[in-house]
Amino acid sequence: MAKAFDVIVIGGGPAGYVAAIRCSQLGMTTAVVDDFVYKDGEPALGGTCLNVGCIPSKALLDSSEQYHKVNHELEAHGIKTGKVQLDVGAMIARKDRVVKDLTGGIAQLFKANKIEWLKGHGKLLSGKQVEVTPADGSGKAEVYQAEHVIIATGSKPIDIDAAPLDGERIVNSDGALEFTDVPKRLGIIGAGVIGLEMGSVWSRLGSKVTLLEAQDTFLPPVDQRVAKMAQKEFERQGLDIRFGARVTNAKVGKTVSVHYEDKDGKQNIQVDKLIVCVGRRPNTGNLFAEDVDLLLDERGLVNVDEHCRTNLPGVYAIGDVVRGPMLAHKGSEEGVMVAELIAGRPGHVNYDTIPWVIYTHPEIAWAGKTEQQLKAAGVPFNSGTFNFGATGRARAMEEKAGMVKIIAHKETDRILGVHIVGPQASELIAEAVVAMEFHASSEDLARIIHAHPTLSEAMHEAALSVSKRAIHKAN
Ligand code: FAD
Ligand code: AMP
């Protein structure tokens, strides 16, 4: 008879492993099937986020920021440095250690929570059975029985025919985390979140970076005033962002010859490396047997309702493999919600207050609606802004670029969106999320005492500015 669990989770990324831990906390016997194998050949938990996504990219963003600071920013503080040397190998090795420590930590948490880690590829069979095939091809497939199944198989980079990966010169985001030296000229297809983060890393380390973006608008999901301010900063830093540039062909020779078309016709650039960052698609390949009638939507995502229930009773799906933003914390919250629902408790995710962050310099972070969304929906609003350059703390830090923008409903004053471009935007956005979760008005934020001197004073002043009473600006 097949070994049985209360819950089997397919996929051990931030959606799946968090769901599993919460299921175990709630007293359910739980197993996680995961097929990820790290570059050292070892199976690893944590999925895209810990192995080739959020964590390694942030490790390299932080290292490259330190390098850039020493070379370009310390002098303003009266600190003179000697010759600064870069050891890309050591930088990548540090990133690998951070990843290994964290993925090892998840394995420890699994032990502590008595979660069984089934290493291999999971396939949903009829009757909530899950077949697990060892990832390395050794051994035969085993079948397990579940009371409930949670699909958390995540996503992978989209490839385009115009620029086929060769693993050396043309790579995707996985490969961009593994360069052994700094490419002189770096091309990036797609000026979205991942393209901008990767471009920032290698540009700070010395690459001449060109981003080719098919759309005419910079970061369409971002409030356009914030996006414009960010674009100016990135261009000042040397990122060459070309809009309306559709890549038609990339050929590897001594260099990579990238052909694209824009409003002026056919164009060509030569680069030493090319990163393809044109988005991600859900992992649903070989995920369910032919006789399993799991419904996918028109984009190939597993179709779910607001509680992440699929069309099959007892089968849920969470994270990047379902609708909504492809963000780690969104998947994790869905994981907690589903665990609670399976345990017969109330579970809920507020999709309206999910914070987004782009970890460039300055950082971009937002929650809630943008001005362009509200205009399109015909919602009346007031907005207030405040520049970091007018705060004492940002000036003391030599971090003058950026602003906070708060949008509130014209009649009720309820905060509808908060948009930040500037230093530590990723941390500051948490205040906005708390405020929005508690249905705060801009008046509530305006009346809260913020410590001086802090960057959070820009939030306070932006809230005051909604009703034209910011102190350190002419309203
Ligand atoms: P994943 O993390 O993709 O995990 C799914 C796991 O399931 C993987 O281990 C996969 O191998 C495994 N799997 C798939 N199919 C099967 C199967 N049939 N059987 C067994 N196992 C299977 N998000 C943020 O919130 N913040 C960031 O800063 C951020 N930075 C990013 C930077 C980069 C470069 C990239 C690529 C992504 C980044 N993301 C970030 C996105 C984030 O990584 C994803 O949103 C998140 O990992 C999704 O979690 P998940 O658990 O749904 O899926
Ligand atoms: P994101 O969705 O944030 O990962 O960003 C991916 C970006 O890649 C989007 O802004 C797309 O417009 C862009 N993109 C997709 N295909 C192409 C292409 N062939 N050439 C240039 N840019 C592209």
Short mmCIF file of C-alpha atoms in Angstrom, two decimals, residues 86-468:
data_model
loop_
_atom_site.label_atom_id
_atom_site.label_comp_id
_atom_site.label_asym_id
_atom_site.label_seq_id
_atom_site.Cartn_x
_atom_site.Cartn_y
_atom_site.Cartn_z
CA LEU A 86 37.64 43.26 -7.38
CA ASP A 87 37.61 39.48 -6.89
CA VAL A 88 34.54 38.27 -8.79
CA GLY A 89 35.23 34.66 -7.78
CA ALA A 90 35.16 35.56 -4.08
CA MET A 91 31.99 37.60 -4.60
CA ILE A 92 30.23 34.65 -6.26
CA ALA A 93 31.55 32.27 -3.57
CA ARG A 94 30.11 34.52 -0.83
CA LYS A 95 26.77 34.52 -2.65
CA ASP A 96 26.91 30.70 -2.81
CA ARG A 97 27.60 30.49 0.95
CA VAL A 98 24.61 32.70 1.72
CA VAL A 99 22.44 30.45 -0.47
CA LYS A 100 23.76 27.20 1.05
CA ASP A 101 23.30 28.47 4.62
CA LEU A 102 19.71 29.40 3.93
CA THR A 103 18.72 26.28 1.98
CA GLY A 104 20.40 24.15 4.67
CA GLY A 105 18.32 26.08 7.20
CA ILE A 106 15.11 24.99 5.47
CA ALA A 107 16.26 21.35 5.61
CA GLN A 108 16.81 21.80 9.38
CA LEU A 109 13.34 23.29 9.76
CA PHE A 110 11.91 20.28 7.92
CA LYS A 111 13.62 17.94 10.39
CA ALA A 112 12.40 19.96 13.36
CA ASN A 113 8.85 19.89 11.99
CA LYS A 114 9.04 16.19 10.96
CA ILE A 115 8.34 17.05 7.33
CA GLU A 116 9.42 14.35 4.90
CA TRP A 117 11.52 15.66 1.97
CA LEU A 118 10.91 13.49 -1.09
CA LYS A 119 13.72 14.32 -3.53
CA GLY A 120 12.49 14.03 -7.09
CA HIS A 121 9.90 15.07 -9.63
CA GLY A 122 6.28 14.94 -8.47
CA LYS A 123 3.35 14.05 -10.69
CA LEU A 124 -0.25 14.20 -9.59
CA LEU A 125 -2.14 10.97 -10.30
CA SER A 126 -5.86 10.39 -9.94
CA GLY A 127 -7.25 9.87 -6.43
CA LYS A 128 -4.78 12.40 -4.90
CA GLN A 129 -1.85 10.08 -5.37
CA VAL A 130 1.56 11.58 -6.12
CA GLU A 131 4.23 9.76 -8.08
CA VAL A 132 7.82 10.74 -7.22
CA THR A 133 10.62 10.05 -9.71
CA PRO A 134 14.18 10.55 -8.34
CA ALA A 135 15.68 13.72 -9.87
CA ASP A 136 18.99 12.03 -10.78
CA GLY A 137 17.31 9.20 -12.71
CA SER A 138 18.42 6.61 -10.13
CA GLY A 139 15.87 4.30 -8.62
CA LYS A 140 12.28 3.80 -9.61
CA ALA A 141 9.27 5.99 -9.12
CA GLU A 142 7.33 5.62 -5.86
CA VAL A 143 3.68 6.47 -5.35
CA TYR A 144 2.35 8.20 -2.22
CA GLN A 145 -1.22 8.81 -1.09
CA ALA A 146 -2.39 12.22 0.12
CA GLU A 147 -5.55 13.49 1.77
CA HIS A 148 -4.73 16.95 0.37
CA VAL A 149 -2.30 18.03 -2.33
CA ILE A 150 -0.76 21.50 -2.63
CA ILE A 151 0.83 22.31 -5.99
CA ALA A 152 3.64 24.85 -5.54
CA THR A 153 5.82 24.14 -8.55
CA GLY A 154 6.75 27.77 -9.25
CA SER A 155 8.03 29.17 -12.50
CA LYS A 156 11.02 29.26 -14.81
CA PRO A 157 12.53 31.84 -17.18
CA ILE A 158 10.88 32.32 -20.58
CA ASP A 159 13.20 31.58 -23.52
CA ILE A 160 12.87 33.38 -26.84
CA ASP A 161 13.76 31.92 -30.24
CA ALA A 162 15.47 35.19 -31.20
CA ALA A 163 18.15 34.65 -28.56
CA PRO A 164 18.68 30.95 -27.80
CA LEU A 165 20.74 30.35 -24.64
CA ASP A 166 24.18 28.82 -25.12
CA GLY A 167 24.99 28.81 -21.40
CA GLU A 168 28.16 30.81 -22.00
CA ARG A 169 27.53 34.06 -23.85
CA ILE A 170 23.74 34.10 -23.90
CA VAL A 171 22.24 33.24 -20.54
CA ASN A 172 19.09 33.78 -18.48
CA SER A 173 18.89 35.10 -14.92
CA ASP A 174 20.36 31.84 -13.54
CA GLY A 175 23.49 32.31 -15.67
CA ALA A 176 23.72 36.02 -14.84
CA LEU A 177 24.39 35.05 -11.22
CA GLU A 178 27.43 33.00 -12.24
CA PHE A 179 29.68 35.21 -14.40
CA THR A 180 33.33 34.57 -13.59
CA ASP A 181 34.46 38.02 -14.67
CA VAL A 182 32.91 41.36 -15.50
CA PRO A 183 31.77 41.53 -19.15
CA LYS A 184 32.97 44.75 -20.80
CA ARG A 185 29.71 45.16 -22.69
CA LEU A 186 26.57 43.54 -21.35
CA GLY A 187 23.27 43.37 -23.21
CA ILE A 188 20.01 42.61 -21.43
CA ILE A 189 16.75 41.78 -23.19
CA GLY A 190 13.88 43.10 -21.04
CA ALA A 191 14.03 46.14 -18.74
CA GLY A 192 11.69 44.59 -16.17
CA VAL A 193 12.40 43.89 -12.51
CA ILE A 194 14.98 41.14 -13.01
CA GLY A 195 16.67 42.85 -15.98
CA LEU A 196 17.13 46.04 -13.98
CA GLU A 197 18.49 44.20 -10.93
CA MET A 198 20.97 42.17 -12.98
CA GLY A 199 21.92 45.25 -14.99
CA SER A 200 22.59 47.15 -11.76
CA VAL A 201 24.88 44.42 -10.38
CA TRP A 202 27.14 44.24 -13.43
CA SER A 203 27.02 47.95 -14.19
CA ARG A 204 28.29 48.76 -10.66
CA LEU A 205 31.10 46.28 -11.21
CA GLY A 206 32.12 48.01 -14.44
CA SER A 207 30.08 46.64 -17.37
CA LYS A 208 28.67 48.99 -19.99
CA VAL A 209 25.05 47.85 -19.83
CA THR A 210 22.44 48.21 -22.61
CA LEU A 211 18.86 47.14 -21.90
CA LEU A 212 16.59 46.44 -24.88
CA GLU A 213 12.94 46.80 -23.92
CA ALA A 214 10.15 45.96 -26.38
CA GLN A 215 7.59 48.26 -24.74
CA ASP A 216 7.63 52.05 -24.97
CA THR A 217 6.80 52.54 -21.29
CA PHE A 218 9.30 52.08 -18.48
CA LEU A 219 8.00 49.72 -15.77
CA PRO A 220 4.27 49.88 -16.66
CA PRO A 221 3.07 48.45 -13.29
CA VAL A 222 4.88 51.22 -11.37
CA ASP A 223 3.34 54.63 -10.68
CA GLN A 224 4.61 56.56 -13.68
CA ARG A 225 5.88 59.58 -11.73
CA VAL A 226 8.01 57.23 -9.63
CA ALA A 227 9.07 55.27 -12.71
CA LYS A 228 10.21 58.46 -14.48
CA MET A 229 12.26 59.56 -11.49
CA ALA A 230 13.85 56.10 -11.27
CA GLN A 231 14.58 56.03 -15.00
CA LYS A 232 16.42 59.34 -14.78
CA GLU A 233 18.56 58.01 -11.93
CA PHE A 234 19.36 54.76 -13.75
CA GLU A 235 20.33 56.62 -16.91
CA ARG A 236 22.50 58.97 -14.84
CA GLN A 237 24.22 55.86 -13.49
CA GLY A 238 25.01 54.81 -17.05
CA LEU A 239 22.33 52.22 -17.82
CA ASP A 240 21.46 52.63 -21.49
CA ILE A 241 17.76 51.72 -21.70
CA ARG A 242 16.36 51.54 -25.25
CA PHE A 243 12.58 51.45 -25.57
CA GLY A 244 10.43 50.04 -28.34
CA ALA A 245 13.38 47.75 -29.09
CA ARG A 246 12.24 44.29 -30.17
CA VAL A 247 15.09 41.81 -30.43
CA THR A 248 14.88 39.77 -33.62
CA ASN A 249 18.11 37.80 -33.57
CA ALA A 250 21.25 37.25 -31.50
CA LYS A 251 24.29 35.46 -32.95
CA VAL A 252 27.29 34.24 -31.00
CA GLY A 253 30.69 34.76 -32.60
CA LYS A 254 33.68 36.47 -31.04
CA THR A 255 31.07 38.73 -29.49
CA VAL A 256 27.29 38.49 -29.37
CA SER A 257 25.72 40.38 -32.23
CA VAL A 258 22.24 41.48 -31.19
CA HIS A 259 19.81 42.62 -33.87
CA TYR A 260 16.70 44.54 -32.90
CA GLU A 261 14.08 46.76 -34.46
CA ASP A 262 12.82 50.05 -33.15
CA LYS A 263 10.90 53.01 -34.60
CA ASP A 264 13.95 53.98 -36.67
CA GLY A 265 14.29 50.55 -38.26
CA LYS A 266 16.85 47.76 -37.95
CA GLN A 267 19.56 48.19 -35.28
CA ASN A 268 22.52 46.18 -34.05
CA ILE A 269 24.72 46.14 -30.96
CA GLN A 270 27.76 44.03 -30.11
CA VAL A 271 28.06 42.78 -26.55
CA ASP A 272 30.27 40.30 -24.69
CA LYS A 273 27.38 38.69 -22.81
CA LEU A 274 23.64 38.79 -23.27
CA ILE A 275 21.09 38.12 -20.53
CA VAL A 276 17.55 37.17 -21.53
CA CYS A 277 15.12 38.53 -18.90
CA VAL A 278 11.76 38.57 -20.66
CA GLY A 279 9.60 37.14 -17.89
CA ARG A 280 8.78 33.78 -16.32
CA ARG A 281 6.30 31.01 -17.04
CA PRO A 282 4.61 28.49 -14.74
CA ASN A 283 6.13 25.04 -14.16
CA THR A 284 3.38 22.66 -15.19
CA GLY A 285 5.39 20.29 -17.40
CA ASN A 286 4.77 16.61 -16.60
CA LEU A 287 2.93 17.75 -13.46
CA PHE A 288 -0.24 15.69 -13.78
CA ALA A 289 -1.26 12.40 -15.40
CA GLU A 290 -3.41 12.36 -18.53
CA ASP A 291 -6.50 11.17 -16.66
CA VAL A 292 -6.21 14.04 -14.14
CA ASP A 293 -8.46 16.85 -15.23
CA LEU A 294 -6.59 19.75 -13.62
CA LEU A 295 -7.75 23.03 -15.15
CA LEU A 296 -5.15 25.52 -16.40
CA ASP A 297 -6.03 29.06 -17.44
CA GLU A 298 -5.31 30.66 -20.83
CA ARG A 299 -1.76 31.58 -19.72
CA GLY A 300 -0.95 28.05 -18.59
CA LEU A 301 -1.25 28.89 -14.87
CA VAL A 302 -3.11 26.45 -12.63
CA ASN A 303 -6.63 27.82 -12.35
CA VAL A 304 -7.60 28.65 -8.76
CA ASP A 305 -10.23 30.62 -6.83
CA GLU A 306 -9.47 33.29 -4.22
CA HIS A 307 -8.66 30.54 -1.71
CA CYS A 308 -6.23 28.79 -4.06
CA ARG A 309 -8.60 25.84 -4.61
CA THR A 310 -8.22 24.16 -8.00
CA ASN A 311 -11.12 22.48 -9.82
CA LEU A 312 -10.15 19.16 -8.14
CA PRO A 313 -11.49 18.66 -4.60
CA GLY A 314 -8.64 18.54 -2.06
CA VAL A 315 -6.09 19.91 -4.54
CA TYR A 316 -4.77 23.45 -4.05
CA ALA A 317 -2.19 25.51 -5.96
CA ILE A 318 -0.11 28.45 -4.71
CA GLY A 319 2.79 30.74 -5.61
CA ASP A 320 4.17 31.49 -9.07
CA VAL A 321 2.21 28.63 -10.66
CA VAL A 322 -1.07 30.54 -10.10
CA ARG A 323 -2.38 34.04 -10.96
CA GLY A 324 -1.10 37.12 -9.17
CA PRO A 325 2.33 38.68 -8.84
CA MET A 326 5.33 36.34 -9.05
CA LEU A 327 6.68 37.31 -5.64
CA ALA A 328 8.03 35.04 -2.91
CA HIS A 329 6.03 36.59 -0.06
CA LYS A 330 2.79 36.34 -2.04
CA GLY A 331 3.36 32.58 -2.45
CA SER A 332 4.28 32.15 1.21
CA GLU A 333 1.09 33.88 2.38
CA GLU A 334 -0.95 31.68 0.06
CA GLY A 335 0.81 28.69 1.61
CA VAL A 336 -0.20 29.74 5.11
CA MET A 337 -3.77 30.43 3.97
CA VAL A 338 -4.15 26.99 2.37
CA ALA A 339 -2.69 25.21 5.41
CA GLU A 340 -5.18 27.03 7.65
CA LEU A 341 -8.09 26.18 5.34
CA ILE A 342 -7.13 22.50 5.23
CA ALA A 343 -7.04 22.50 9.03
CA GLY A 344 -10.59 23.89 9.05
CA ARG A 345 -9.55 27.38 10.13
CA PRO A 346 -10.24 30.69 8.41
CA GLY A 347 -7.58 31.65 5.88
CA HIS A 348 -7.27 34.74 3.71
CA VAL A 349 -4.79 36.67 1.58
CA ASN A 350 -5.32 40.38 0.98
CA TYR A 351 -4.10 40.71 -2.60
CA ASP A 352 -4.65 44.49 -2.45
CA THR A 353 -1.77 45.14 -0.06
CA ILE A 354 1.02 42.95 -1.41
CA PRO A 355 4.22 45.03 -1.38
CA TRP A 356 6.42 45.05 -4.50
CA VAL A 357 10.10 45.93 -4.43
CA ILE A 358 12.75 46.47 -7.10
CA TYR A 359 16.17 46.34 -5.45
CA THR A 360 17.96 48.83 -7.66
CA HIS A 361 19.65 51.95 -6.34
CA PRO A 362 17.57 53.86 -5.51
CA GLU A 363 15.13 51.13 -4.60
CA ILE A 364 11.54 51.21 -5.86
CA ALA A 365 8.72 49.91 -3.64
CA TRP A 366 4.98 50.20 -3.72
CA ALA A 367 1.71 48.84 -2.39
CA GLY A 368 -1.82 49.42 -3.57
CA LYS A 369 -3.01 51.31 -6.62
CA THR A 370 -1.02 53.58 -8.93
CA GLU A 371 -2.29 56.96 -10.11
CA GLN A 372 -2.75 55.60 -13.64
CA GLN A 373 -4.87 52.68 -12.34
CA LEU A 374 -7.10 54.99 -10.29
CA LYS A 375 -7.55 57.39 -13.22
CA ALA A 376 -8.51 54.50 -15.49
CA ALA A 377 -11.03 53.26 -12.91
CA GLY A 378 -12.46 56.76 -12.41
CA VAL A 379 -11.71 56.79 -8.67
CA PRO A 380 -11.35 60.34 -7.26
CA PHE A 381 -8.16 60.87 -5.25
CA ASN A 382 -5.75 63.35 -3.69
CA SER A 383 -2.04 62.74 -3.67
CA GLY A 384 0.91 64.08 -1.75
CA THR A 385 4.62 63.75 -2.41
CA PHE A 386 7.80 64.44 -0.53
CA ASN A 387 11.37 64.31 -1.81
CA PHE A 388 14.02 62.50 0.23
CA GLY A 389 16.37 65.38 -0.56
CA ALA A 390 14.36 67.53 1.86
CA THR A 391 14.90 65.17 4.81
CA GLY A 392 17.85 65.58 7.15
CA ARG A 393 18.60 61.87 7.30
CA ALA A 394 18.78 61.35 3.53
CA ARG A 395 21.07 64.38 3.24
CA ALA A 396 23.31 63.06 6.04
CA MET A 397 23.48 59.77 4.12
CA GLU A 398 24.23 61.48 0.76
CA GLU A 399 21.08 59.77 -0.55
CA LYS A 400 19.14 62.68 -1.91
CA ALA A 401 17.44 61.06 -4.91
CA GLY A 402 13.85 59.91 -4.76
CA MET A 403 10.50 60.58 -3.18
CA VAL A 404 7.46 59.16 -1.43
CA LYS A 405 4.04 59.54 -3.01
CA ILE A 406 0.84 58.78 -1.13
CA ILE A 407 -2.52 58.54 -2.85
CA ALA A 408 -5.73 58.76 -0.80
CA HIS A 409 -9.40 58.65 -1.74
CA LYS A 410 -10.72 62.17 -2.34
CA GLU A 411 -13.82 61.72 -0.18
CA THR A 412 -12.84 59.20 2.52
CA ASP A 413 -9.09 59.99 2.65
CA ARG A 414 -8.42 56.22 2.86
CA ILE A 415 -4.92 55.41 1.59
CA LEU A 416 -5.20 53.70 -1.79
CA GLY A 417 -1.53 53.48 -2.78
CA VAL A 418 1.96 54.32 -1.57
CA HIS A 419 4.86 54.60 -4.03
CA ILE A 420 8.48 55.08 -3.08
CA VAL A 421 11.68 55.53 -5.02
CA GLY A 422 14.64 56.15 -2.77
CA PRO A 423 16.95 54.81 -0.08
CA GLN A 424 15.63 51.77 1.83
CA ALA A 425 12.29 51.90 0.04
CA SER A 426 12.10 48.13 0.61
CA GLU A 427 11.97 48.67 4.37
CA LEU A 428 9.86 51.84 4.35
CA ILE A 429 7.04 50.20 2.39
CA ALA A 430 6.19 48.04 5.43
CA GLU A 431 4.66 51.08 7.16
CA ALA A 432 2.43 51.63 4.15
CA VAL A 433 1.28 48.00 4.19
CA VAL A 434 0.41 48.17 7.90
CA ALA A 435 -1.46 51.43 7.35
CA MET A 436 -3.41 50.02 4.42
CA GLU A 437 -4.22 46.76 6.24
CA PHE A 438 -5.73 48.86 9.05
CA HIS A 439 -7.63 50.96 6.48
CA ALA A 440 -5.74 54.07 7.57
CA SER A 441 -6.38 57.49 6.11
CA SER A 442 -3.60 59.84 5.10
CA GLU A 443 -4.65 61.87 8.16
CA ASP A 444 -3.85 58.84 10.38
CA LEU A 445 -0.30 58.65 8.97
CA ALA A 446 0.04 62.43 9.23
CA ARG A 447 -0.76 62.28 12.95
CA ILE A 448 1.68 59.45 13.77
CA ILE A 449 4.98 60.56 15.29
CA HIS A 450 7.96 59.56 13.16
CA ALA A 451 11.45 59.63 14.70
CA HIS A 452 13.83 62.39 13.65
CA PRO A 453 16.06 62.18 11.72
CA THR A 454 14.85 59.14 9.79
CA LEU A 455 13.92 58.32 6.21
CA SER A 456 10.42 57.54 7.48
CA GLU A 457 9.91 61.28 7.89
CA ALA A 458 9.45 61.35 4.11
CA MET A 459 6.40 59.08 4.61
CA HIS A 460 5.09 61.43 7.28
CA GLU A 461 5.62 64.52 5.16
CA ALA A 462 4.06 62.87 2.07
CA ALA A 463 0.99 62.07 4.20
CA LEU A 464 0.86 65.71 5.36
CA SER A 465 1.30 66.80 1.75
CA VAL A 466 -1.93 65.00 0.73
CA SER A 467 -3.76 67.83 2.54
CA LYS A 468 -1.14 70.40 1.51
#
